[in-house]
Tab-separated table of N, CA and C in Angstrom:
chain	number	residue	atom	x	y	z
A	1	MET	N	0.838	-1.204	0.000
A	1	MET	CA	0.000	0.000	0.000
A	1	MET	C	0.872	1.254	0.000
A	2	GLU	N	1.927	1.214	0.788
A	2	GLU	CA	2.826	2.370	0.850
A	2	GLU	C	3.447	2.652	-0.514
A	3	TYR	N	3.738	1.568	-1.253
A	3	TYR	CA	4.348	1.740	-2.573
A	3	TYR	C	3.393	2.460	-3.519
A	4	ILE	N	2.115	2.052	-3.476
A	4	ILE	CA	1.115	2.691	-4.340
A	4	ILE	C	0.957	4.164	-3.957
A	5	LYS	N	0.911	4.419	-2.660
A	5	LYS	CA	0.769	5.800	-2.186
A	5	LYS	C	1.963	6.639	-2.634
A	6	TYR	N	3.158	6.033	-2.592
A	6	TYR	CA	4.373	6.736	-3.013
A	6	TYR	C	4.306	7.066	-4.502
A	7	LYS	N	3.833	6.101	-5.298
A	7	LYS	CA	3.734	6.317	-6.740
A	7	LYS	C	2.713	7.404	-7.051
A	8	LEU	N	1.583	7.394	-6.367
A	8	LEU	CA	0.549	8.397	-6.604
A	8	LEU	C	1.052	9.787	-6.225
A	9	THR	N	1.738	9.868	-5.097
A	9	THR	CA	2.273	11.158	-4.659
A	9	THR	C	3.279	11.683	-5.673
A	10	GLY	N	4.153	10.795	-6.152
A	10	GLY	CA	5.157	11.197	-7.140
A	10	GLY	C	4.488	11.679	-8.420
A	11	ALA	N	3.436	10.984	-8.848
A	11	ALA	CA	2.732	11.365	-10.073
A	11	ALA	C	2.087	12.741	-9.916
A	12	LEU	N	1.516	13.007	-8.754
A	12	LEU	CA	0.888	14.307	-8.512
A	12	LEU	C	1.924	15.420	-8.532
A	13	ILE	N	3.084	15.167	-7.933
A	13	ILE	CA	4.146	16.177	-7.903
A	13	ILE	C	4.632	16.467	-9.320
A	14	VAL	N	4.849	15.408	-10.102
A	14	VAL	CA	5.317	15.586	-11.482
A	14	VAL	C	4.286	16.360	-12.298
A	15	ALA	N	3.012	16.005	-12.137
A	15	ALA	CA	1.948	16.688	-12.872
A	15	ALA	C	1.880	18.160	-12.465
A	16	PHE	N	2.024	18.434	-11.173
A	16	PHE	CA	1.978	19.810	-10.683
A	16	PHE	C	3.130	20.631	-11.251
A	17	LEU	N	4.336	20.048	-11.248
A	17	LEU	CA	5.500	20.750	-11.788
A	17	LEU	C	5.334	20.978	-13.286
A	18	PHE	N	4.788	19.985	-13.987
A	18	PHE	CA	4.590	20.106	-15.432
A	18	PHE	C	3.606	21.230	-15.745
A	19	LEU	N	2.495	21.277	-15.004
A	19	LEU	CA	1.498	22.318	-15.231
A	19	LEU	C	2.066	23.687	-14.874
A	20	SER	N	2.847	23.751	-13.820
A	20	SER	CA	3.443	25.019	-13.405
A	20	SER	C	4.392	25.528	-14.482
A	21	ALA	N	5.162	24.616	-15.086
A	21	ALA	CA	6.105	25.000	-16.133
A	21	ALA	C	5.345	25.481	-17.367
A	22	CYS	N	4.260	24.793	-17.714
A	22	CYS	CA	3.472	25.165	-18.891
A	22	CYS	C	2.798	26.518	-18.676
A	23	ASN	N	2.350	26.773	-17.466
A	23	ASN	CA	1.672	28.030	-17.159
A	23	ASN	C	2.667	29.176	-16.994
A	24	GLY	N	3.951	28.861	-16.842
A	24	GLY	CA	4.965	29.894	-16.680
A	24	GLY	C	4.759	30.648	-15.383
A	25	GLY	N	4.360	29.954	-14.324
A	25	GLY	CA	4.102	30.600	-13.045
A	25	GLY	C	5.357	31.208	-12.450
A	26	ASP	N	6.524	30.634	-12.790
A	26	ASP	CA	7.765	31.156	-12.221
A	26	ASP	C	8.342	32.266	-13.094
A	27	GLY	N	7.734	32.521	-14.249
A	27	GLY	CA	8.174	33.606	-15.119
A	27	GLY	C	9.455	33.281	-15.862
A	28	SER	N	9.821	31.994	-15.940
A	28	SER	CA	11.047	31.611	-16.634
A	28	SER	C	10.817	31.575	-18.143
A	29	GLY	N	9.555	31.527	-18.565
A	29	GLY	CA	9.249	31.495	-19.986
A	29	GLY	C	9.326	30.106	-20.555
A	30	TYR	N	9.556	29.115	-19.703
A	30	TYR	CA	9.599	27.734	-20.166
A	30	TYR	C	8.187	27.216	-20.293
């Protein structure tokens, strides 16, 4: 169960970072 929870958490973090990069929230223009 812990492994699944770890995978889900990692997927959410990756998705959040990806969306943040696409939205240019940090102003880097990436």
